[in-house]
Amino acid sequence: MAEAIQILAELDASLEMIDERRDAVIALHQHVMSKVTPSVNEGLGSYEERLLAHSLMAQPRRPLDLDIFAQSMRIQSNDAEEMMHSLRERLLRDFAAERGSLVAADRGTPLPWWMAK
């Protein structure tokens, strides 16, 4: 019985530690979103571009289907692809402009000429 109580106490302590880490991750996520959202809203010209950026931020690990996005916005797929290209270029420029930042890519990934140093 004493051994079971000890195990339960250890499990309880582990759960508390996980909760604290989860709270910290949630707070960090909210902080990053609060910093990124205004720059997206101010820095992108059209409503469609802002919606595209917000769609990417809402589910960053899930690939965005540009055809479905284009249909939902009632724009041409080519226009959605161009918006995605422009957004990627802008993000790369923003990352490159930050002092001390590193842009990581797989070997063979084509980077714009201005990223090379």
Short mmCIF file of N, CA and C in Angstrom, two decimals:
data_model
loop_
_atom_site.label_atom_id
_atom_site.label_comp_id
_atom_site.label_asym_id
_atom_site.label_seq_id
_atom_site.Cartn_x
_atom_site.Cartn_y
_atom_site.Cartn_z
N MET A 1 0.82 -1.19 0.00
CA MET A 1 0.00 0.00 0.00
C MET A 1 0.87 1.26 0.00
N ALA A 2 1.89 1.28 0.82
CA ALA A 2 2.78 2.44 0.89
C ALA A 2 3.47 2.66 -0.45
N GLU A 3 3.80 1.56 -1.14
CA GLU A 3 4.45 1.66 -2.45
C GLU A 3 3.50 2.27 -3.48
N ALA A 4 2.24 1.89 -3.44
CA ALA A 4 1.24 2.43 -4.36
C ALA A 4 1.05 3.93 -4.11
N ILE A 5 1.04 4.34 -2.85
CA ILE A 5 0.89 5.75 -2.53
C ILE A 5 2.09 6.54 -3.04
N GLN A 6 3.28 5.96 -2.90
CA GLN A 6 4.50 6.60 -3.40
C GLN A 6 4.43 6.78 -4.93
N ILE A 7 3.97 5.74 -5.62
CA ILE A 7 3.85 5.81 -7.08
C ILE A 7 2.83 6.88 -7.47
N LEU A 8 1.70 6.91 -6.76
CA LEU A 8 0.68 7.93 -7.03
C LEU A 8 1.21 9.34 -6.78
N ALA A 9 2.02 9.49 -5.74
CA ALA A 9 2.60 10.80 -5.44
C ALA A 9 3.56 11.22 -6.56
N GLU A 10 4.35 10.30 -7.07
CA GLU A 10 5.27 10.60 -8.17
C GLU A 10 4.50 10.94 -9.44
N LEU A 11 3.44 10.19 -9.70
CA LEU A 11 2.61 10.47 -10.88
C LEU A 11 1.96 11.84 -10.76
N ASP A 12 1.48 12.17 -9.57
CA ASP A 12 0.86 13.47 -9.34
C ASP A 12 1.87 14.60 -9.57
N ALA A 13 3.08 14.41 -9.07
CA ALA A 13 4.13 15.42 -9.27
C ALA A 13 4.47 15.56 -10.76
N SER A 14 4.50 14.44 -11.46
CA SER A 14 4.77 14.48 -12.90
C SER A 14 3.67 15.21 -13.65
N LEU A 15 2.42 14.95 -13.28
CA LEU A 15 1.31 15.64 -13.92
C LEU A 15 1.34 17.14 -13.66
N GLU A 16 1.71 17.54 -12.47
CA GLU A 16 1.83 18.96 -12.16
C GLU A 16 2.93 19.62 -13.01
N MET A 17 4.04 18.91 -13.18
CA MET A 17 5.13 19.43 -13.99
C MET A 17 4.69 19.56 -15.46
N ILE A 18 3.96 18.57 -15.95
CA ILE A 18 3.46 18.62 -17.33
C ILE A 18 2.49 19.79 -17.48
N ASP A 19 1.61 19.99 -16.51
CA ASP A 19 0.67 21.12 -16.55
C ASP A 19 1.41 22.46 -16.59
N GLU A 20 2.47 22.59 -15.80
CA GLU A 20 3.24 23.83 -15.79
C GLU A 20 3.89 24.08 -17.14
N ARG A 21 4.45 23.03 -17.72
CA ARG A 21 5.09 23.17 -19.04
C ARG A 21 4.05 23.49 -20.11
N ARG A 22 2.89 22.84 -20.04
CA ARG A 22 1.82 23.11 -20.99
C ARG A 22 1.38 24.57 -20.89
N ASP A 23 1.21 25.06 -19.67
CA ASP A 23 0.84 26.45 -19.48
C ASP A 23 1.88 27.40 -20.07
N ALA A 24 3.16 27.04 -19.90
CA ALA A 24 4.23 27.87 -20.44
C ALA A 24 4.21 27.86 -21.97
N VAL A 25 3.96 26.71 -22.56
CA VAL A 25 3.90 26.61 -24.02
C VAL A 25 2.71 27.41 -24.56
N ILE A 26 1.57 27.31 -23.89
CA ILE A 26 0.39 28.08 -24.31
C ILE A 26 0.67 29.57 -24.21
N ALA A 27 1.30 30.00 -23.13
CA ALA A 27 1.63 31.42 -22.96
C ALA A 27 2.59 31.88 -24.06
N LEU A 28 3.58 31.07 -24.39
CA LEU A 28 4.52 31.42 -25.46
C LEU A 28 3.80 31.51 -26.80
N HIS A 29 2.92 30.57 -27.08
CA HIS A 29 2.14 30.59 -28.32
C HIS A 29 1.31 31.87 -28.41
N GLN A 30 0.64 32.22 -27.34
CA GLN A 30 -0.17 33.44 -27.33
C GLN A 30 0.70 34.68 -27.51
N HIS A 31 1.88 34.69 -26.90
CA HIS A 31 2.79 35.82 -27.03
C HIS A 31 3.25 35.98 -28.48
N VAL A 32 3.66 34.87 -29.09
CA VAL A 32 4.11 34.92 -30.48
C VAL A 32 2.98 35.38 -31.39
N MET A 33 1.78 34.84 -31.20
CA MET A 33 0.65 35.24 -32.03
C MET A 33 0.33 36.73 -31.84
N SER A 34 0.44 37.23 -30.61
CA SER A 34 0.15 38.65 -30.37
C SER A 34 1.19 39.55 -31.03
N LYS A 35 2.41 39.06 -31.22
CA LYS A 35 3.45 39.84 -31.89
C LYS A 35 3.32 39.74 -33.41
N VAL A 36 2.95 38.58 -33.91
CA VAL A 36 2.91 38.35 -35.35
C VAL A 36 1.64 38.94 -35.98
N THR A 37 0.52 38.79 -35.32
CA THR A 37 -0.76 39.20 -35.90
C THR A 37 -0.79 40.66 -36.32
N PRO A 38 -0.35 41.61 -35.49
CA PRO A 38 -0.38 43.01 -35.95
C PRO A 38 0.49 43.26 -37.18
N SER A 39 1.66 42.63 -37.25
CA SER A 39 2.52 42.86 -38.41
C SER A 39 1.91 42.26 -39.66
N VAL A 40 1.21 41.14 -39.53
CA VAL A 40 0.52 40.55 -40.68
C VAL A 40 -0.61 41.48 -41.11
N ASN A 41 -1.37 41.95 -40.16
CA ASN A 41 -2.52 42.81 -40.50
C ASN A 41 -2.08 44.14 -41.10
N GLU A 42 -0.97 44.69 -40.64
CA GLU A 42 -0.49 45.97 -41.14
C GLU A 42 0.38 45.83 -42.39
N GLY A 43 1.11 44.73 -42.47
CA GLY A 43 2.10 44.59 -43.53
C GLY A 43 1.60 44.02 -44.83
N LEU A 44 0.46 43.38 -44.82
CA LEU A 44 -0.05 42.78 -46.04
C LEU A 44 -1.18 43.65 -46.59
N GLY A 45 -1.12 43.87 -47.88
CA GLY A 45 -2.03 44.82 -48.50
C GLY A 45 -3.47 44.39 -48.62
N SER A 46 -3.70 43.20 -49.11
CA SER A 46 -5.08 42.83 -49.40
C SER A 46 -5.66 41.91 -48.32
N TYR A 47 -6.97 41.89 -48.29
CA TYR A 47 -7.70 41.02 -47.37
C TYR A 47 -7.34 39.56 -47.63
N GLU A 48 -7.22 39.18 -48.89
CA GLU A 48 -6.90 37.80 -49.26
C GLU A 48 -5.52 37.39 -48.74
N GLU A 49 -4.55 38.32 -48.86
CA GLU A 49 -3.19 38.03 -48.36
C GLU A 49 -3.20 37.85 -46.84
N ARG A 50 -3.93 38.70 -46.15
CA ARG A 50 -4.02 38.58 -44.69
C ARG A 50 -4.69 37.27 -44.30
N LEU A 51 -5.77 36.91 -45.01
CA LEU A 51 -6.46 35.67 -44.71
C LEU A 51 -5.57 34.46 -44.98
N LEU A 52 -4.78 34.52 -46.05
CA LEU A 52 -3.83 33.45 -46.35
C LEU A 52 -2.81 33.29 -45.22
N ALA A 53 -2.26 34.41 -44.77
CA ALA A 53 -1.28 34.36 -43.67
C ALA A 53 -1.91 33.82 -42.40
N HIS A 54 -3.12 34.27 -42.09
CA HIS A 54 -3.80 33.79 -40.88
C HIS A 54 -4.14 32.30 -40.99
N SER A 55 -4.48 31.84 -42.18
CA SER A 55 -4.76 30.41 -42.38
C SER A 55 -3.51 29.58 -42.12
N LEU A 56 -2.37 30.08 -42.57
CA LEU A 56 -1.11 29.37 -42.34
C LEU A 56 -0.75 29.36 -40.85
N MET A 57 -1.00 30.48 -40.17
CA MET A 57 -0.65 30.57 -38.76
C MET A 57 -1.59 29.73 -37.89
N ALA A 58 -2.84 29.60 -38.31
CA ALA A 58 -3.81 28.86 -37.52
C ALA A 58 -3.48 27.37 -37.46
N GLN A 59 -2.95 26.84 -38.56
CA GLN A 59 -2.59 25.43 -38.61
C GLN A 59 -1.24 25.29 -39.30
N PRO A 60 -0.16 25.65 -38.60
CA PRO A 60 1.15 25.70 -39.25
C PRO A 60 1.71 24.34 -39.67
N ARG A 61 1.25 23.26 -39.08
CA ARG A 61 1.78 21.94 -39.44
C ARG A 61 0.96 21.26 -40.52
N ARG A 62 -0.14 21.87 -40.91
CA ARG A 62 -1.02 21.27 -41.91
C ARG A 62 -0.84 22.01 -43.23
N PRO A 63 -0.54 21.28 -44.31
CA PRO A 63 -0.37 21.96 -45.60
C PRO A 63 -1.67 22.63 -46.04
N LEU A 64 -1.54 23.81 -46.58
CA LEU A 64 -2.69 24.56 -47.05
C LEU A 64 -2.97 24.20 -48.50
N ASP A 65 -4.19 23.82 -48.79
CA ASP A 65 -4.60 23.52 -50.16
C ASP A 65 -4.97 24.83 -50.83
N LEU A 66 -4.10 25.30 -51.71
CA LEU A 66 -4.32 26.59 -52.37
C LEU A 66 -5.54 26.58 -53.28
N ASP A 67 -5.86 25.43 -53.86
CA ASP A 67 -7.04 25.37 -54.71
C ASP A 67 -8.30 25.60 -53.90
N ILE A 68 -8.40 24.96 -52.74
CA ILE A 68 -9.56 25.15 -51.88
C ILE A 68 -9.60 26.59 -51.36
N PHE A 69 -8.41 27.12 -50.98
CA PHE A 69 -8.34 28.50 -50.53
C PHE A 69 -8.84 29.44 -51.63
N ALA A 70 -8.37 29.23 -52.86
CA ALA A 70 -8.77 30.08 -53.98
C ALA A 70 -10.27 30.00 -54.23
N GLN A 71 -10.82 28.80 -54.16
CA GLN A 71 -12.26 28.64 -54.36
C GLN A 71 -13.05 29.37 -53.27
N SER A 72 -12.59 29.24 -52.02
CA SER A 72 -13.32 29.88 -50.93
C SER A 72 -13.26 31.41 -51.03
N MET A 73 -12.19 31.94 -51.61
CA MET A 73 -12.04 33.38 -51.77
C MET A 73 -12.55 33.86 -53.13
N ARG A 74 -12.97 32.92 -53.96
CA ARG A 74 -13.45 33.22 -55.31
C ARG A 74 -12.41 33.98 -56.12
N ILE A 75 -11.19 33.45 -56.05
CA ILE A 75 -10.09 34.00 -56.85
C ILE A 75 -9.50 32.86 -57.68
N GLN A 76 -8.69 33.21 -58.63
CA GLN A 76 -8.04 32.22 -59.48
C GLN A 76 -6.94 31.49 -58.69
N SER A 77 -6.72 30.23 -59.00
CA SER A 77 -5.66 29.46 -58.34
C SER A 77 -4.30 30.10 -58.55
N ASN A 78 -4.09 30.65 -59.75
CA ASN A 78 -2.82 31.31 -60.05
C ASN A 78 -2.60 32.51 -59.13
N ASP A 79 -3.67 33.24 -58.83
CA ASP A 79 -3.56 34.39 -57.92
C ASP A 79 -3.21 33.93 -56.51
N ALA A 80 -3.79 32.81 -56.07
CA ALA A 80 -3.48 32.27 -54.75
C ALA A 80 -2.02 31.82 -54.70
N GLU A 81 -1.55 31.20 -55.77
CA GLU A 81 -0.15 30.77 -55.82
C GLU A 81 0.78 31.98 -55.77
N GLU A 82 0.43 33.03 -56.48
CA GLU A 82 1.24 34.25 -56.47
C GLU A 82 1.26 34.88 -55.08
N MET A 83 0.10 34.89 -54.41
CA MET A 83 0.05 35.41 -53.04
C MET A 83 0.94 34.59 -52.12
N MET A 84 0.90 33.26 -52.27
CA MET A 84 1.74 32.39 -51.44
C MET A 84 3.21 32.66 -51.71
N HIS A 85 3.56 32.82 -52.97
CA HIS A 85 4.95 33.12 -53.35
C HIS A 85 5.39 34.45 -52.73
N SER A 86 4.54 35.46 -52.83
CA SER A 86 4.86 36.77 -52.26
C SER A 86 5.00 36.70 -50.74
N LEU A 87 4.12 35.95 -50.12
CA LEU A 87 4.19 35.80 -48.67
C LEU A 87 5.48 35.11 -48.25
N ARG A 88 5.86 34.06 -48.95
CA ARG A 88 7.12 33.36 -48.64
C ARG A 88 8.31 34.29 -48.81
N GLU A 89 8.31 35.04 -49.92
CA GLU A 89 9.40 35.99 -50.17
C GLU A 89 9.49 37.01 -49.04
N ARG A 90 8.34 37.52 -48.62
CA ARG A 90 8.33 38.53 -47.55
C ARG A 90 8.84 37.94 -46.24
N LEU A 91 8.40 36.72 -45.92
CA LEU A 91 8.86 36.08 -44.69
C LEU A 91 10.37 35.85 -44.73
N LEU A 92 10.87 35.40 -45.87
CA LEU A 92 12.31 35.19 -45.99
C LEU A 92 13.07 36.50 -45.84
N ARG A 93 12.57 37.56 -46.43
CA ARG A 93 13.21 38.87 -46.28
C ARG A 93 13.18 39.33 -44.83
N ASP A 94 12.04 39.14 -44.18
CA ASP A 94 11.94 39.53 -42.76
C ASP A 94 12.92 38.74 -41.91
N PHE A 95 13.01 37.43 -42.16
CA PHE A 95 13.96 36.60 -41.40
C PHE A 95 15.40 37.04 -41.67
N ALA A 96 15.70 37.32 -42.95
CA ALA A 96 17.07 37.71 -43.31
C ALA A 96 17.42 39.06 -42.73
N ALA A 97 16.44 39.93 -42.60
CA ALA A 97 16.70 41.28 -42.08
C ALA A 97 17.00 41.27 -40.59
N GLU A 98 16.51 40.28 -39.89
CA GLU A 98 16.76 40.20 -38.44
C GLU A 98 18.23 39.88 -38.19
N ARG A 99 18.86 40.67 -37.38
CA ARG A 99 20.27 40.45 -37.08
C ARG A 99 20.45 39.20 -36.24
N GLY A 100 21.37 38.34 -36.64
CA GLY A 100 21.66 37.14 -35.89
C GLY A 100 20.73 35.98 -36.19
N SER A 101 19.84 36.14 -37.16
CA SER A 101 18.92 35.06 -37.49
C SER A 101 19.58 34.09 -38.45
N LEU A 102 19.11 32.87 -38.42
CA LEU A 102 19.61 31.82 -39.29
C LEU A 102 18.42 31.24 -40.03
N VAL A 103 18.53 31.11 -41.34
CA VAL A 103 17.49 30.48 -42.13
C VAL A 103 17.99 29.10 -42.49
N ALA A 104 17.32 28.08 -41.96
CA ALA A 104 17.73 26.70 -42.21
C ALA A 104 16.93 26.14 -43.38
N ALA A 105 17.61 25.35 -44.20
CA ALA A 105 16.94 24.71 -45.33
C ALA A 105 17.64 23.40 -45.62
N ASP A 106 16.90 22.49 -46.24
CA ASP A 106 17.49 21.23 -46.66
C ASP A 106 18.48 21.48 -47.78
N ARG A 107 19.44 20.56 -47.91
CA ARG A 107 20.41 20.67 -48.99
C ARG A 107 19.66 20.65 -50.32
N GLY A 108 20.03 21.55 -51.19
CA GLY A 108 19.39 21.62 -52.50
C GLY A 108 18.16 22.51 -52.54
N THR A 109 17.77 23.09 -51.40
CA THR A 109 16.63 23.99 -51.39
C THR A 109 17.04 25.29 -52.07
N PRO A 110 16.30 25.69 -53.10
CA PRO A 110 16.67 26.94 -53.78
C PRO A 110 16.29 28.14 -52.92
N LEU A 111 17.27 28.95 -52.60
CA LEU A 111 17.02 30.17 -51.85
C LEU A 111 17.20 31.36 -52.79
N PRO A 112 16.49 32.44 -52.54
CA PRO A 112 16.67 33.63 -53.38
C PRO A 112 18.12 34.12 -53.31
N TRP A 113 18.56 34.78 -54.36
CA TRP A 113 19.95 35.24 -54.44
C TRP A 113 20.32 36.12 -53.26
N TRP A 114 19.36 36.92 -52.76
CA TRP A 114 19.68 37.87 -51.70
C TRP A 114 19.85 37.20 -50.34
N MET A 115 19.53 35.90 -50.25
CA MET A 115 19.72 35.17 -48.99
C MET A 115 21.15 34.66 -48.86
N ALA A 116 21.86 34.56 -49.98
CA ALA A 116 23.22 34.01 -49.96
C ALA A 116 24.19 35.04 -49.39
N LYS A 117 25.08 34.55 -48.55
CA LYS A 117 26.10 35.44 -47.98
C LYS A 117 27.46 34.83 -48.21
#
